[in-house]
Amino acid sequence: ASRGLGDVYKRQALNSAGVVHIAYFNESDKTLMFARRESAGVWTIEVVDDNSDVGEYASLAFDAADVPHISYYDKSNKDLMYARRLGDGFWNIETVDGDGDDDDDDSTDVGQHTSIGVEADGRVHISYYASTGRNLKYATRSGTGSWTTRSVDTNGDVGKYSSIAIDGLGRVYISYYDESNKDLRYASQFILGFWATEAVDSAGDVGKYSSLALDDLGRPRISYYDEDGKDLKYAVQENGQAWTLRSLDTDDDVGRYTSIAVDDLGQAHISYYDSSDKSLKYALVAAPD
Protein backbone atom coordinates (compact mmCIF):
# COMPACT_ATOMS: atom_id res chain seq x y z
CA ALA A 1 0.00 0.00 0.00
CA SER A 2 3.01 2.28 0.25
CA ARG A 3 2.71 3.14 -3.42
CA GLY A 4 -0.93 4.01 -3.32
CA LEU A 5 -2.73 0.67 -3.49
CA GLY A 6 -5.54 2.13 -1.40
CA ASP A 7 -5.90 5.33 -3.39
CA VAL A 8 -9.04 6.56 -5.14
CA TYR A 9 -10.33 5.56 -8.60
CA LYS A 10 -9.53 1.85 -8.56
CA ARG A 11 -11.04 -1.13 -10.36
CA GLN A 12 -10.49 -4.79 -9.55
CA ALA A 13 -10.72 -7.74 -11.96
CA LEU A 14 -9.85 -11.44 -12.03
CA ASN A 15 -8.08 -13.23 -14.86
CA SER A 16 -9.03 -16.76 -15.97
CA ALA A 17 -6.92 -18.27 -13.17
CA GLY A 18 -8.75 -16.25 -10.54
CA VAL A 19 -5.78 -14.00 -9.77
CA VAL A 20 -6.74 -10.56 -8.44
CA HIS A 21 -5.55 -7.50 -10.38
CA ILE A 22 -6.21 -3.82 -9.63
CA ALA A 23 -5.88 -0.73 -11.83
CA TYR A 24 -5.82 2.44 -9.77
CA PHE A 25 -4.88 6.10 -9.58
CA ASN A 26 -1.93 7.03 -7.38
CA GLU A 27 -3.07 10.41 -6.11
CA SER A 28 0.34 11.27 -4.65
CA ASP A 29 2.22 10.89 -7.96
CA LYS A 30 -0.77 11.48 -10.29
CA THR A 31 -0.04 8.23 -12.14
CA LEU A 32 -1.95 5.17 -13.34
CA MET A 33 -0.85 2.00 -11.54
CA PHE A 34 -1.40 -1.74 -11.97
CA ALA A 35 -1.15 -4.35 -9.20
CA ARG A 36 -1.21 -8.16 -9.27
CA ARG A 37 -1.60 -10.37 -6.21
CA GLU A 38 1.10 -13.02 -6.59
CA SER A 39 0.46 -14.86 -3.31
CA ALA A 40 -0.96 -14.21 0.13
CA GLY A 41 0.05 -10.69 1.09
CA VAL A 42 2.49 -10.27 -1.83
CA TRP A 43 1.72 -7.78 -4.60
CA THR A 44 3.59 -6.90 -7.78
CA ILE A 45 3.05 -3.24 -8.63
CA GLU A 46 4.01 -1.38 -11.79
CA VAL A 47 3.49 2.04 -13.33
CA VAL A 48 1.26 2.04 -16.42
CA ASP A 49 1.26 5.75 -17.33
CA ASP A 50 3.12 8.56 -15.58
CA ASN A 51 2.71 11.21 -18.29
CA SER A 52 1.51 14.15 -16.19
CA ASP A 53 -1.82 13.82 -14.31
CA VAL A 54 -3.33 10.53 -15.51
CA GLY A 55 -5.27 7.58 -14.15
CA GLU A 56 -8.53 8.86 -12.69
CA TYR A 57 -11.68 6.78 -13.40
CA ALA A 58 -9.57 3.70 -14.21
CA SER A 59 -11.48 0.62 -15.43
CA LEU A 60 -9.91 -2.82 -15.96
CA ALA A 61 -10.90 -5.87 -18.05
CA PHE A 62 -9.16 -9.00 -19.38
CA ASP A 63 -9.45 -10.52 -22.85
CA ALA A 64 -9.57 -14.26 -23.67
CA ALA A 65 -5.76 -14.42 -23.62
CA ASP A 66 -5.64 -12.86 -20.11
CA VAL A 67 -4.19 -9.61 -21.42
CA PRO A 68 -5.28 -6.66 -19.23
CA HIS A 69 -6.88 -3.60 -20.83
CA ILE A 70 -7.43 -0.31 -18.96
CA SER A 71 -9.47 2.77 -19.82
CA TYR A 72 -8.80 5.96 -17.85
CA TYR A 73 -8.86 9.77 -17.85
CA ASP A 74 -5.96 12.07 -18.71
CA LYS A 75 -6.77 15.10 -16.55
CA SER A 76 -3.93 17.20 -17.96
CA ASN A 77 -5.08 16.92 -21.58
CA LYS A 78 -8.74 16.11 -20.79
CA ASP A 79 -8.66 12.97 -22.95
CA LEU A 80 -9.97 9.41 -22.79
CA MET A 81 -6.99 7.05 -22.67
CA TYR A 82 -6.44 3.33 -23.17
CA ALA A 83 -3.61 1.00 -22.14
CA ARG A 84 -2.93 -2.62 -23.10
CA ARG A 85 -0.21 -4.64 -21.39
CA LEU A 86 2.47 -6.03 -23.71
CA GLY A 87 4.63 -7.62 -21.00
CA ASP A 88 6.14 -6.99 -17.59
CA GLY A 89 6.33 -3.22 -17.20
CA PHE A 90 5.49 -2.58 -20.87
CA TRP A 91 2.20 -1.01 -21.90
CA ASN A 92 0.86 0.26 -25.19
CA ILE A 93 -0.85 3.59 -24.50
CA GLU A 94 -3.25 5.36 -26.85
CA THR A 95 -5.51 8.40 -26.88
CA VAL A 96 -9.02 7.16 -27.69
CA ASP A 97 -10.93 10.44 -27.70
CA GLY A 98 -9.56 13.93 -27.26
CA ASP A 99 -9.49 17.51 -28.46
CA GLY A 100 -9.45 17.74 -32.24
CA ASP A 101 -10.88 14.28 -32.91
CA ASP A 102 -13.31 14.18 -35.80
CA ASP A 103 -16.25 12.83 -33.81
CA ASP A 104 -19.91 13.69 -33.78
CA ASP A 105 -19.94 16.33 -31.06
CA ASP A 106 -16.42 17.81 -31.20
CA SER A 107 -15.81 17.19 -27.51
CA THR A 108 -12.82 18.83 -25.85
CA ASP A 109 -13.07 17.41 -22.32
CA VAL A 110 -13.82 13.69 -22.45
CA GLY A 111 -13.01 10.48 -20.60
CA GLN A 112 -14.41 10.72 -17.10
CA HIS A 113 -16.48 7.89 -15.56
CA THR A 114 -15.03 5.25 -17.90
CA SER A 115 -15.99 1.58 -18.04
CA ILE A 116 -14.29 -0.99 -20.28
CA GLY A 117 -15.28 -4.38 -21.66
CA VAL A 118 -13.42 -6.76 -23.99
CA GLU A 119 -14.97 -9.49 -26.14
CA ALA A 120 -13.41 -12.90 -26.66
CA ASP A 121 -12.24 -11.85 -30.14
CA GLY A 122 -10.41 -8.84 -28.68
CA ARG A 123 -12.89 -6.10 -29.61
CA VAL A 124 -12.69 -3.36 -26.98
CA HIS A 125 -15.69 -1.33 -25.79
CA ILE A 126 -15.54 1.77 -23.56
CA SER A 127 -18.33 3.90 -22.13
CA TYR A 128 -17.48 7.34 -20.75
CA TYR A 129 -18.70 10.85 -19.93
CA ALA A 130 -17.99 13.90 -22.10
CA SER A 131 -17.86 16.90 -19.80
CA THR A 132 -17.96 19.17 -22.84
CA GLY A 133 -21.43 18.46 -24.15
CA ARG A 134 -22.42 16.67 -20.93
CA ASN A 135 -23.33 13.44 -22.66
CA LEU A 136 -22.71 9.71 -22.61
CA LYS A 137 -20.21 8.52 -25.19
CA TYR A 138 -18.99 5.14 -26.44
CA ALA A 139 -15.79 4.01 -28.15
CA THR A 140 -14.99 0.69 -29.79
CA ARG A 141 -12.20 -0.91 -31.78
CA SER A 142 -11.38 -4.27 -33.32
CA GLY A 143 -7.79 -5.47 -32.92
CA THR A 144 -5.27 -2.71 -33.59
CA GLY A 145 -7.49 -0.72 -35.94
CA SER A 146 -8.72 2.81 -35.44
CA TRP A 147 -11.15 3.84 -32.71
CA THR A 148 -14.75 4.70 -33.50
CA THR A 149 -16.40 7.12 -31.06
CA ARG A 150 -20.00 8.29 -30.95
CA SER A 151 -22.54 9.82 -28.60
CA VAL A 152 -25.07 7.46 -27.02
CA ASP A 153 -27.30 9.88 -25.10
CA THR A 154 -27.29 13.68 -25.46
CA ASN A 155 -30.59 14.45 -23.75
CA GLY A 156 -29.55 16.65 -20.83
CA ASP A 157 -26.56 16.12 -18.56
CA VAL A 158 -26.14 12.35 -18.84
CA GLY A 159 -23.38 9.74 -18.65
CA LYS A 160 -21.75 9.92 -15.25
CA TYR A 161 -21.17 6.68 -13.31
CA SER A 162 -21.32 4.59 -16.48
CA SER A 163 -20.94 0.81 -16.41
CA ILE A 164 -20.67 -1.34 -19.55
CA ALA A 165 -21.45 -4.99 -20.31
CA ILE A 166 -21.28 -7.07 -23.50
CA ASP A 167 -23.24 -10.27 -24.13
CA GLY A 168 -22.11 -13.36 -26.07
CA LEU A 169 -23.47 -11.94 -29.33
CA GLY A 170 -21.46 -8.74 -29.02
CA ARG A 171 -24.42 -6.58 -28.03
CA VAL A 172 -23.51 -3.69 -25.75
CA TYR A 173 -25.34 -2.38 -22.68
CA ILE A 174 -24.60 0.64 -20.47
CA SER A 175 -26.05 1.85 -17.17
CA TYR A 176 -25.51 5.51 -16.27
CA TYR A 177 -26.78 8.52 -14.31
CA ASP A 178 -29.02 11.26 -15.70
CA GLU A 179 -28.04 14.28 -13.62
CA SER A 180 -30.64 16.55 -15.23
CA ASN A 181 -33.56 14.35 -14.14
CA LYS A 182 -31.80 12.51 -11.29
CA ASP A 183 -32.60 9.13 -12.88
CA LEU A 184 -30.88 5.81 -13.44
CA ARG A 185 -30.77 5.17 -17.18
CA TYR A 186 -29.91 2.22 -19.42
CA ALA A 187 -28.74 2.07 -23.04
CA SER A 188 -28.69 -0.99 -25.29
CA GLN A 189 -27.12 -1.44 -28.73
CA PHE A 190 -28.65 -4.42 -30.52
CA ILE A 191 -27.79 -3.06 -33.98
CA LEU A 192 -24.37 -1.51 -34.62
CA GLY A 193 -24.60 2.26 -34.37
CA PHE A 194 -28.19 2.33 -33.08
CA TRP A 195 -28.84 2.89 -29.37
CA ALA A 196 -32.10 2.56 -27.43
CA THR A 197 -32.17 4.41 -24.10
CA GLU A 198 -34.63 4.26 -21.22
CA ALA A 199 -35.14 5.30 -17.63
CA VAL A 200 -34.78 2.41 -15.19
CA ASP A 201 -35.59 4.23 -11.95
CA SER A 202 -36.89 7.81 -11.63
CA ALA A 203 -38.18 7.77 -8.04
CA GLY A 204 -36.22 10.64 -6.50
CA ASP A 205 -32.48 11.12 -6.98
CA VAL A 206 -31.29 7.66 -8.02
CA GLY A 207 -28.59 6.14 -10.20
CA LYS A 208 -25.23 7.31 -8.93
CA TYR A 209 -22.43 4.72 -8.63
CA SER A 210 -24.19 2.27 -10.94
CA SER A 211 -22.64 -1.11 -11.71
CA LEU A 212 -23.99 -3.41 -14.45
CA ALA A 213 -23.61 -7.15 -15.04
CA LEU A 214 -25.37 -9.72 -17.22
CA ASP A 215 -26.26 -13.23 -16.08
CA ASP A 216 -26.00 -16.37 -18.25
CA LEU A 217 -29.48 -15.68 -19.65
CA GLY A 218 -28.54 -12.16 -20.66
CA ARG A 219 -30.62 -10.48 -17.97
CA PRO A 220 -29.14 -7.14 -16.86
CA ARG A 221 -28.60 -6.55 -13.15
CA ILE A 222 -27.75 -3.08 -11.85
CA SER A 223 -26.69 -2.01 -8.37
CA TYR A 224 -26.86 1.72 -7.61
CA TYR A 225 -27.27 4.41 -4.95
CA ASP A 226 -30.47 6.18 -3.88
CA GLU A 227 -29.36 9.68 -2.87
CA ASP A 228 -32.67 10.62 -1.25
CA GLY A 229 -33.10 7.49 0.86
CA LYS A 230 -29.34 6.91 1.28
CA ASP A 231 -29.98 3.30 0.27
CA LEU A 232 -28.44 0.56 -1.86
CA LYS A 233 -30.83 -0.29 -4.68
CA TYR A 234 -30.96 -3.08 -7.25
CA ALA A 235 -32.69 -3.43 -10.63
CA VAL A 236 -33.22 -6.50 -12.80
CA GLN A 237 -34.91 -6.85 -16.18
CA GLU A 238 -36.32 -10.10 -17.53
CA ASN A 239 -36.91 -10.81 -21.21
CA GLY A 240 -36.58 -7.15 -22.17
CA GLN A 241 -39.72 -6.27 -20.19
CA ALA A 242 -40.31 -3.97 -17.22
CA TRP A 243 -37.64 -3.48 -14.59
CA THR A 244 -38.04 -4.89 -11.09
CA LEU A 245 -36.59 -2.52 -8.47
CA ARG A 246 -35.61 -3.31 -4.90
CA SER A 247 -33.98 -1.57 -1.96
CA LEU A 248 -31.37 -4.01 -0.66
CA ASP A 249 -29.95 -2.08 2.28
CA THR A 250 -31.69 0.85 4.01
CA ASP A 251 -29.54 0.98 7.15
CA ASP A 252 -28.40 4.61 7.58
CA ASP A 253 -26.30 5.87 4.60
CA VAL A 254 -25.29 2.90 2.43
CA GLY A 255 -24.79 2.11 -1.24
CA ARG A 256 -22.06 4.32 -2.65
CA TYR A 257 -19.28 2.88 -4.85
CA THR A 258 -21.21 -0.27 -5.77
CA SER A 259 -19.72 -3.16 -7.76
CA ILE A 260 -21.76 -6.14 -8.97
CA ALA A 261 -20.90 -9.60 -10.29
CA VAL A 262 -23.14 -12.55 -11.19
CA ASP A 263 -22.09 -16.16 -10.58
CA ASP A 264 -22.94 -19.35 -12.49
CA LEU A 265 -26.01 -19.89 -10.30
CA GLY A 266 -27.43 -16.51 -11.26
CA GLN A 267 -26.77 -14.99 -7.84
CA ALA A 268 -25.70 -11.35 -7.73
CA HIS A 269 -22.82 -10.37 -5.47
CA ILE A 270 -22.59 -6.68 -4.59
CA SER A 271 -19.91 -4.79 -2.69
CA TYR A 272 -20.60 -1.24 -1.52
CA TYR A 273 -19.66 1.45 1.00
CA ASP A 274 -21.40 2.20 4.29
CA SER A 275 -20.85 5.94 4.76
CA SER A 276 -22.31 5.89 8.27
CA ASP A 277 -19.90 3.27 9.63
CA LYS A 278 -17.17 3.98 7.07
CA SER A 279 -17.04 0.28 6.25
CA LEU A 280 -17.18 -2.10 3.28
CA LYS A 281 -20.39 -4.11 2.98
CA TYR A 282 -21.57 -7.03 0.89
CA ALA A 283 -24.98 -8.17 -0.37
CA LEU A 284 -26.01 -11.48 -1.96
CA VAL A 285 -29.11 -11.48 -4.17
CA ALA A 286 -30.76 -14.72 -5.29
CA ALA A 287 -31.36 -15.41 -8.99
CA PRO A 288 -34.66 -14.13 -10.39
CA ASP A 289 -37.46 -16.69 -10.56
Coordinates of C-alpha atoms in Angstrom, one line a residue:
A1 CA 0.0 0.0 0.0
S2 CA 3.0 2.3 0.3
R3 CA 2.7 3.1 -3.4
G4 CA -0.9 4.0 -3.3
L5 CA -2.7 0.7 -3.5
G6 CA -5.5 2.1 -1.4
D7 CA -5.9 5.3 -3.4
V8 CA -9.0 6.6 -5.1
Y9 CA -10.3 5.6 -8.6
K10 CA -9.5 1.9 -8.6
R11 CA -11.0 -1.1 -10.4
Q12 CA -10.5 -4.8 -9.5
A13 CA -10.7 -7.7 -12.0
L14 CA -9.9 -11.4 -12.0
N15 CA -8.1 -13.2 -14.9
S16 CA -9.0 -16.8 -16.0
A17 CA -6.9 -18.3 -13.2
G18 CA -8.8 -16.2 -10.5
V19 CA -5.8 -14.0 -9.8
V20 CA -6.7 -10.6 -8.4
H21 CA -5.6 -7.5 -10.4
I22 CA -6.2 -3.8 -9.6
A23 CA -5.9 -0.7 -11.8
Y24 CA -5.8 2.4 -9.8
F25 CA -4.9 6.1 -9.6
N26 CA -1.9 7.0 -7.4
E27 CA -3.1 10.4 -6.1
S28 CA 0.3 11.3 -4.7
D29 CA 2.2 10.9 -8.0
K30 CA -0.8 11.5 -10.3
T31 CA 0.0 8.2 -12.1
L32 CA -1.9 5.2 -13.3
M33 CA -0.8 2.0 -11.5
F34 CA -1.4 -1.7 -12.0
A35 CA -1.2 -4.3 -9.2
R36 CA -1.2 -8.2 -9.3
R37 CA -1.6 -10.4 -6.2
E38 CA 1.1 -13.0 -6.6
S39 CA 0.5 -14.9 -3.3
A40 CA -1.0 -14.2 0.1
G41 CA 0.1 -10.7 1.1
V42 CA 2.5 -10.3 -1.8
W43 CA 1.7 -7.8 -4.6
T44 CA 3.6 -6.9 -7.8
I45 CA 3.1 -3.2 -8.6
E46 CA 4.0 -1.4 -11.8
V47 CA 3.5 2.0 -13.3
V48 CA 1.3 2.0 -16.4
D49 CA 1.3 5.7 -17.3
D50 CA 3.1 8.6 -15.6
N51 CA 2.7 11.2 -18.3
S52 CA 1.5 14.2 -16.2
D53 CA -1.8 13.8 -14.3
V54 CA -3.3 10.5 -15.5
G55 CA -5.3 7.6 -14.2
E56 CA -8.5 8.9 -12.7
Y57 CA -11.7 6.8 -13.4
A58 CA -9.6 3.7 -14.2
S59 CA -11.5 0.6 -15.4
L60 CA -9.9 -2.8 -16.0
A61 CA -10.9 -5.9 -18.0
F62 CA -9.2 -9.0 -19.4
D63 CA -9.4 -10.5 -22.9
A64 CA -9.6 -14.3 -23.7
A65 CA -5.8 -14.4 -23.6
D66 CA -5.6 -12.9 -20.1
V67 CA -4.2 -9.6 -21.4
P68 CA -5.3 -6.7 -19.2
H69 CA -6.9 -3.6 -20.8
I70 CA -7.4 -0.3 -19.0
S71 CA -9.5 2.8 -19.8
Y72 CA -8.8 6.0 -17.9
Y73 CA -8.9 9.8 -17.8
D74 CA -6.0 12.1 -18.7
K75 CA -6.8 15.1 -16.5
S76 CA -3.9 17.2 -18.0
N77 CA -5.1 16.9 -21.6
K78 CA -8.7 16.1 -20.8
D79 CA -8.7 13.0 -23.0
L80 CA -10.0 9.4 -22.8
M81 CA -7.0 7.0 -22.7
Y82 CA -6.4 3.3 -23.2
A83 CA -3.6 1.0 -22.1
R84 CA -2.9 -2.6 -23.1
R85 CA -0.2 -4.6 -21.4
L86 CA 2.5 -6.0 -23.7
G87 CA 4.6 -7.6 -21.0
D88 CA 6.1 -7.0 -17.6
G89 CA 6.3 -3.2 -17.2
F90 CA 5.5 -2.6 -20.9
W91 CA 2.2 -1.0 -21.9
N92 CA 0.9 0.3 -25.2
I93 CA -0.8 3.6 -24.5
E94 CA -3.3 5.4 -26.8
T95 CA -5.5 8.4 -26.9
V96 CA -9.0 7.2 -27.7
D97 CA -10.9 10.4 -27.7
G98 CA -9.6 13.9 -27.3
D99 CA -9.5 17.5 -28.5
G100 CA -9.4 17.7 -32.2
D101 CA -10.9 14.3 -32.9
D102 CA -13.3 14.2 -35.8
D103 CA -16.2 12.8 -33.8
D104 CA -19.9 13.7 -33.8
D105 CA -19.9 16.3 -31.1
D106 CA -16.4 17.8 -31.2
S107 CA -15.8 17.2 -27.5
T108 CA -12.8 18.8 -25.8
D109 CA -13.1 17.4 -22.3
V110 CA -13.8 13.7 -22.4
G111 CA -13.0 10.5 -20.6
Q112 CA -14.4 10.7 -17.1
H113 CA -16.5 7.9 -15.6
T114 CA -15.0 5.2 -17.9
S115 CA -16.0 1.6 -18.0
I116 CA -14.3 -1.0 -20.3
G117 CA -15.3 -4.4 -21.7
V118 CA -13.4 -6.8 -24.0
E119 CA -15.0 -9.5 -26.1
A120 CA -13.4 -12.9 -26.7
D121 CA -12.2 -11.8 -30.1
G122 CA -10.4 -8.8 -28.7
R123 CA -12.9 -6.1 -29.6
V124 CA -12.7 -3.4 -27.0
H125 CA -15.7 -1.3 -25.8
I126 CA -15.5 1.8 -23.6
S127 CA -18.3 3.9 -22.1
Y128 CA -17.5 7.3 -20.8
Y129 CA -18.7 10.8 -19.9
A130 CA -18.0 13.9 -22.1
S131 CA -17.9 16.9 -19.8
T132 CA -18.0 19.2 -22.8
G133 CA -21.4 18.5 -24.1
R134 CA -22.4 16.7 -20.9
N135 CA -23.3 13.4 -22.7
L136 CA -22.7 9.7 -22.6
K137 CA -20.2 8.5 -25.2
Y138 CA -19.0 5.1 -26.4
A139 CA -15.8 4.0 -28.1
T140 CA -15.0 0.7 -29.8
R141 CA -12.2 -0.9 -31.8
S142 CA -11.4 -4.3 -33.3
G143 CA -7.8 -5.5 -32.9
T144 CA -5.3 -2.7 -33.6
G145 CA -7.5 -0.7 -35.9
S146 CA -8.7 2.8 -35.4
W147 CA -11.2 3.8 -32.7
T148 CA -14.8 4.7 -33.5
T149 CA -16.4 7.1 -31.1
R150 CA -20.0 8.3 -30.9
S151 CA -22.5 9.8 -28.6
V152 CA -25.1 7.5 -27.0
D153 CA -27.3 9.9 -25.1
T154 CA -27.3 13.7 -25.5
N155 CA -30.6 14.5 -23.7
G156 CA -29.5 16.6 -20.8
D157 CA -26.6 16.1 -18.6
V158 CA -26.1 12.3 -18.8
G159 CA -23.4 9.7 -18.7
K160 CA -21.8 9.9 -15.3
Y161 CA -21.2 6.7 -13.3
S162 CA -21.3 4.6 -16.5
S163 CA -20.9 0.8 -16.4
I164 CA -20.7 -1.3 -19.6
A165 CA -21.4 -5.0 -20.3
I166 CA -21.3 -7.1 -23.5
D167 CA -23.2 -10.3 -24.1
G168 CA -22.1 -13.4 -26.1
L169 CA -23.5 -11.9 -29.3
G170 CA -21.5 -8.7 -29.0
R171 CA -24.4 -6.6 -28.0
V172 CA -23.5 -3.7 -25.7
Y173 CA -25.3 -2.4 -22.7
I174 CA -24.6 0.6 -20.5
S175 CA -26.1 1.8 -17.2
Y176 CA -25.5 5.5 -16.3
Y177 CA -26.8 8.5 -14.3
D178 CA -29.0 11.3 -15.7
E179 CA -28.0 14.3 -13.6
S180 CA -30.6 16.5 -15.2
N181 CA -33.6 14.4 -14.1
K182 CA -31.8 12.5 -11.3
D183 CA -32.6 9.1 -12.9
L184 CA -30.9 5.8 -13.4
R185 CA -30.8 5.2 -17.2
Y186 CA -29.9 2.2 -19.4
A187 CA -28.7 2.1 -23.0
S188 CA -28.7 -1.0 -25.3
Q189 CA -27.1 -1.4 -28.7
F190 CA -28.7 -4.4 -30.5
I191 CA -27.8 -3.1 -34.0
L192 CA -24.4 -1.5 -34.6
G193 CA -24.6 2.3 -34.4
F194 CA -28.2 2.3 -33.1
W195 CA -28.8 2.9 -29.4
A196 CA -32.1 2.6 -27.4
T197 CA -32.2 4.4 -24.1
E198 CA -34.6 4.3 -21.2
A199 CA -35.1 5.3 -17.6
V200 CA -34.8 2.4 -15.2
D201 CA -35.6 4.2 -11.9
S202 CA -36.9 7.8 -11.6
A203 CA -38.2 7.8 -8.0
G204 CA -36.2 10.6 -6.5
D205 CA -32.5 11.1 -7.0
V206 CA -31.3 7.7 -8.0
G207 CA -28.6 6.1 -10.2
K208 CA -25.2 7.3 -8.9
Y209 CA -22.4 4.7 -8.6
S210 CA -24.2 2.3 -10.9
S211 CA -22.6 -1.1 -11.7
L212 CA -24.0 -3.4 -14.5
A213 CA -23.6 -7.2 -15.0
L214 CA -25.4 -9.7 -17.2
D215 CA -26.3 -13.2 -16.1
D216 CA -26.0 -16.4 -18.3
L217 CA -29.5 -15.7 -19.7
G218 CA -28.5 -12.2 -20.7
R219 CA -30.6 -10.5 -18.0
P220 CA -29.1 -7.1 -16.9
R221 CA -28.6 -6.6 -13.1
I222 CA -27.8 -3.1 -11.8
S223 CA -26.7 -2.0 -8.4
Y224 CA -26.9 1.7 -7.6
Y225 CA -27.3 4.4 -5.0
D226 CA -30.5 6.2 -3.9
E227 CA -29.4 9.7 -2.9
D228 CA -32.7 10.6 -1.3
G229 CA -33.1 7.5 0.9
K230 CA -29.3 6.9 1.3
D231 CA -30.0 3.3 0.3
L232 CA -28.4 0.6 -1.9
K233 CA -30.8 -0.3 -4.7
Y234 CA -31.0 -3.1 -7.3
A235 CA -32.7 -3.4 -10.6
V236 CA -33.2 -6.5 -12.8
Q237 CA -34.9 -6.8 -16.2
E238 CA -36.3 -10.1 -17.5
N239 CA -36.9 -10.8 -21.2
G240 CA -36.6 -7.2 -22.2
Q241 CA -39.7 -6.3 -20.2
A242 CA -40.3 -4.0 -17.2
W243 CA -37.6 -3.5 -14.6
T244 CA -38.0 -4.9 -11.1
L245 CA -36.6 -2.5 -8.5
R246 CA -35.6 -3.3 -4.9
S247 CA -34.0 -1.6 -2.0
L248 CA -31.4 -4.0 -0.7
D249 CA -29.9 -2.1 2.3
T250 CA -31.7 0.9 4.0
D251 CA -29.5 1.0 7.2
D252 CA -28.4 4.6 7.6
D253 CA -26.3 5.9 4.6
V254 CA -25.3 2.9 2.4
G255 CA -24.8 2.1 -1.2
R256 CA -22.1 4.3 -2.6
Y257 CA -19.3 2.9 -4.9
T258 CA -21.2 -0.3 -5.8
S259 CA -19.7 -3.2 -7.8
I260 CA -21.8 -6.1 -9.0
A261 CA -20.9 -9.6 -10.3
V262 CA -23.1 -12.5 -11.2
D263 CA -22.1 -16.2 -10.6
D264 CA -22.9 -19.3 -12.5
L265 CA -26.0 -19.9 -10.3
G266 CA -27.4 -16.5 -11.3
Q267 CA -26.8 -15.0 -7.8
A268 CA -25.7 -11.4 -7.7
H269 CA -22.8 -10.4 -5.5
I270 CA -22.6 -6.7 -4.6
S271 CA -19.9 -4.8 -2.7
Y272 CA -20.6 -1.2 -1.5
Y273 CA -19.7 1.4 1.0
D274 CA -21.4 2.2 4.3
S275 CA -20.9 5.9 4.8
S276 CA -22.3 5.9 8.3
D277 CA -19.9 3.3 9.6
K278 CA -17.2 4.0 7.1
S279 CA -17.0 0.3 6.3
L280 CA -17.2 -2.1 3.3
K281 CA -20.4 -4.1 3.0
Y282 CA -21.6 -7.0 0.9
A283 CA -25.0 -8.2 -0.4
L284 CA -26.0 -11.5 -2.0
V285 CA -29.1 -11.5 -4.2
A286 CA -30.8 -14.7 -5.3
A287 CA -31.4 -15.4 -9.0
P288 CA -34.7 -14.1 -10.4
D289 CA -37.5 -16.7 -10.6

